[in-house]
Amino acid sequence: MSPSRPDHPSARRRSAAGRRPAARSSTAVIGLGRFGAALALELMRNGAEVLGIDVDEDVVQELNGQLTSVVRADATQEQVLRQLGVDEFDKVVVGIGSDVQASILVASRLLKFGRPEIWAKAITTPHAEILGQLGVHHVISPEHDMGVRSAHLIQGRVLDFVSIDEGFALIRCPAPEAVQQRPLDALDVRRVHEVSVVAVRRPGGAWEPTEPGTVLYEDDQILVTGPAPAVEAFSDLD
């Protein structure tokens, strides 16, 4: 499938003959750099319909045939966005990272439409603040978030760290020796440590939800939620 022009009907959807089965949702991704392209391709793998938009012809050609539709267009122009039917999509991701002015302008155009749920990448703290002040529904700061995550991985026994909200986190870590060999309800982990052990994976097994009677053993990995300081302290228990 060749890249579609902004004024071409196939810019909105793949032709009937080439369409996939009905998708769960439709998402437009504006800006197909490393972040935007990876996000768009993952959405496709998850069954979404994805319209990719970028000003770089080489980028568009590289993703040709991998997305539902991919278009070379200037998304800072409101008329172009309407021609592409972006105002009809469920969600729109602004993945522009190299041009803050373009990112802000595209976000402001999208907000005029009212319907799409808008996600936007921010490359600096001021950029994130401006997007938030505009009213963008979800502001993503991948560099900042990766830095925070890496700091937690470096410091202790945490194998993975996800910030759920300010001050609250989900971590993956080995089962601390202090909570092994006894049922979780007998240990009263939530009261004593202010965290919840929500899942466990035995060596060679799959992740399974924990129950009150779950017993943890050496070499188990667990998922733990709670206040960030509490989950980190829990992972460091002897």
PDB file of C-alpha atoms in Angstrom, residues 28-31 53-55 73-82 84 86-87 92-97 99-114 116-121 127 130-131 134-136:
ATOM      1  CA  ALA A  28      -3.931   8.745  14.965  1.00  0.00           C
ATOM      2  CA  VAL A  29      -0.234   9.108  15.731  1.00  0.00           C
ATOM      3  CA  ILE A  30       1.282  12.431  14.701  1.00  0.00           C
ATOM      4  CA  GLY A  31       5.066  12.363  14.573  1.00  0.00           C
ATOM      5  CA  ILE A  53       1.214  11.221  10.099  1.00  0.00           C
ATOM      6  CA  ASP A  54       4.665  12.727   9.590  1.00  0.00           C
ATOM      7  CA  VAL A  55       6.248  15.500   7.506  1.00  0.00           C
ATOM      8  CA  ALA A  73       1.309  15.844   5.863  1.00  0.00           C
ATOM      9  CA  ASP A  74       1.754  19.010   7.912  1.00  0.00           C
ATOM     10  CA  ALA A  75      -0.343  18.312  11.001  1.00  0.00           C
ATOM     11  CA  THR A  76       0.011  21.887  12.254  1.00  0.00           C
ATOM     12  CA  GLN A  77      -2.668  22.852   9.719  1.00  0.00           C
ATOM     13  CA  GLU A  78      -6.214  22.411  11.027  1.00  0.00           C
ATOM     14  CA  GLN A  79      -7.613  21.910   7.526  1.00  0.00           C
ATOM     15  CA  VAL A  80      -5.188  19.033   6.920  1.00  0.00           C
ATOM     16  CA  LEU A  81      -6.216  17.342  10.165  1.00  0.00           C
ATOM     17  CA  ARG A  82      -9.879  17.611   9.191  1.00  0.00           C
ATOM     18  CA  LEU A  84      -7.515  13.253   7.251  1.00  0.00           C
ATOM     19  CA  VAL A  86      -8.379  13.081  12.681  1.00  0.00           C
ATOM     20  CA  ASP A  87     -11.313  14.786  14.400  1.00  0.00           C
ATOM     21  CA  VAL A  92      -4.718  11.033  18.998  1.00  0.00           C
ATOM     22  CA  VAL A  93      -1.077  10.834  20.041  1.00  0.00           C
ATOM     23  CA  VAL A  94       1.192  13.826  19.431  1.00  0.00           C
ATOM     24  CA  GLY A  95       4.603  12.178  19.283  1.00  0.00           C
ATOM     25  CA  ILE A  96       6.501  15.191  17.914  1.00  0.00           C
ATOM     26  CA  GLY A  97       9.706  15.468  19.901  1.00  0.00           C
ATOM     27  CA  ASP A  99       9.946  20.720  17.469  1.00  0.00           C
ATOM     28  CA  VAL A 100       8.270  22.010  20.634  1.00  0.00           C
ATOM     29  CA  GLN A 101       6.443  24.764  18.769  1.00  0.00           C
ATOM     30  CA  ALA A 102       4.919  22.276  16.320  1.00  0.00           C
ATOM     31  CA  SER A 103       3.934  19.953  19.178  1.00  0.00           C
ATOM     32  CA  ILE A 104       2.114  22.749  20.997  1.00  0.00           C
ATOM     33  CA  LEU A 105       0.442  24.004  17.821  1.00  0.00           C
ATOM     34  CA  VAL A 106      -0.800  20.522  16.863  1.00  0.00           C
ATOM     35  CA  ALA A 107      -2.128  19.949  20.384  1.00  0.00           C
ATOM     36  CA  SER A 108      -4.010  23.261  20.303  1.00  0.00           C
ATOM     37  CA  ARG A 109      -5.559  22.353  16.923  1.00  0.00           C
ATOM     38  CA  LEU A 110      -6.687  18.980  18.252  1.00  0.00           C
ATOM     39  CA  LEU A 111      -8.245  20.486  21.363  1.00  0.00           C
ATOM     40  CA  LYS A 112     -10.568  22.523  19.146  1.00  0.00           C
ATOM     41  CA  PHE A 113     -12.117  19.310  17.834  1.00  0.00           C
ATOM     42  CA  GLY A 114     -13.413  18.264  21.236  1.00  0.00           C
ATOM     43  CA  PRO A 116     -10.407  12.786  20.421  1.00  0.00           C
ATOM     44  CA  GLU A 117      -8.686  11.877  23.661  1.00  0.00           C
ATOM     45  CA  ILE A 118      -5.267  13.503  23.314  1.00  0.00           C
ATOM     46  CA  TRP A 119      -1.938  12.071  24.430  1.00  0.00           C
ATOM     47  CA  ALA A 120       1.164  14.185  23.873  1.00  0.00           C
ATOM     48  CA  LYS A 121       4.878  13.598  24.326  1.00  0.00           C
ATOM     49  CA  HIS A 127       6.947  21.664  27.488  1.00  0.00           C
ATOM     50  CA  ILE A 130       2.429  24.081  28.610  1.00  0.00           C
ATOM     51  CA  LEU A 131       0.681  20.980  27.256  1.00  0.00           C
ATOM     52  CA  LEU A 134      -3.585  23.836  27.213  1.00  0.00           C
ATOM     53  CA  GLY A 135      -5.790  21.007  28.459  1.00  0.00           C
ATOM     54  CA  VAL A 136      -4.099  17.969  26.899  1.00  0.00           C
TER      55      VAL A 136
END
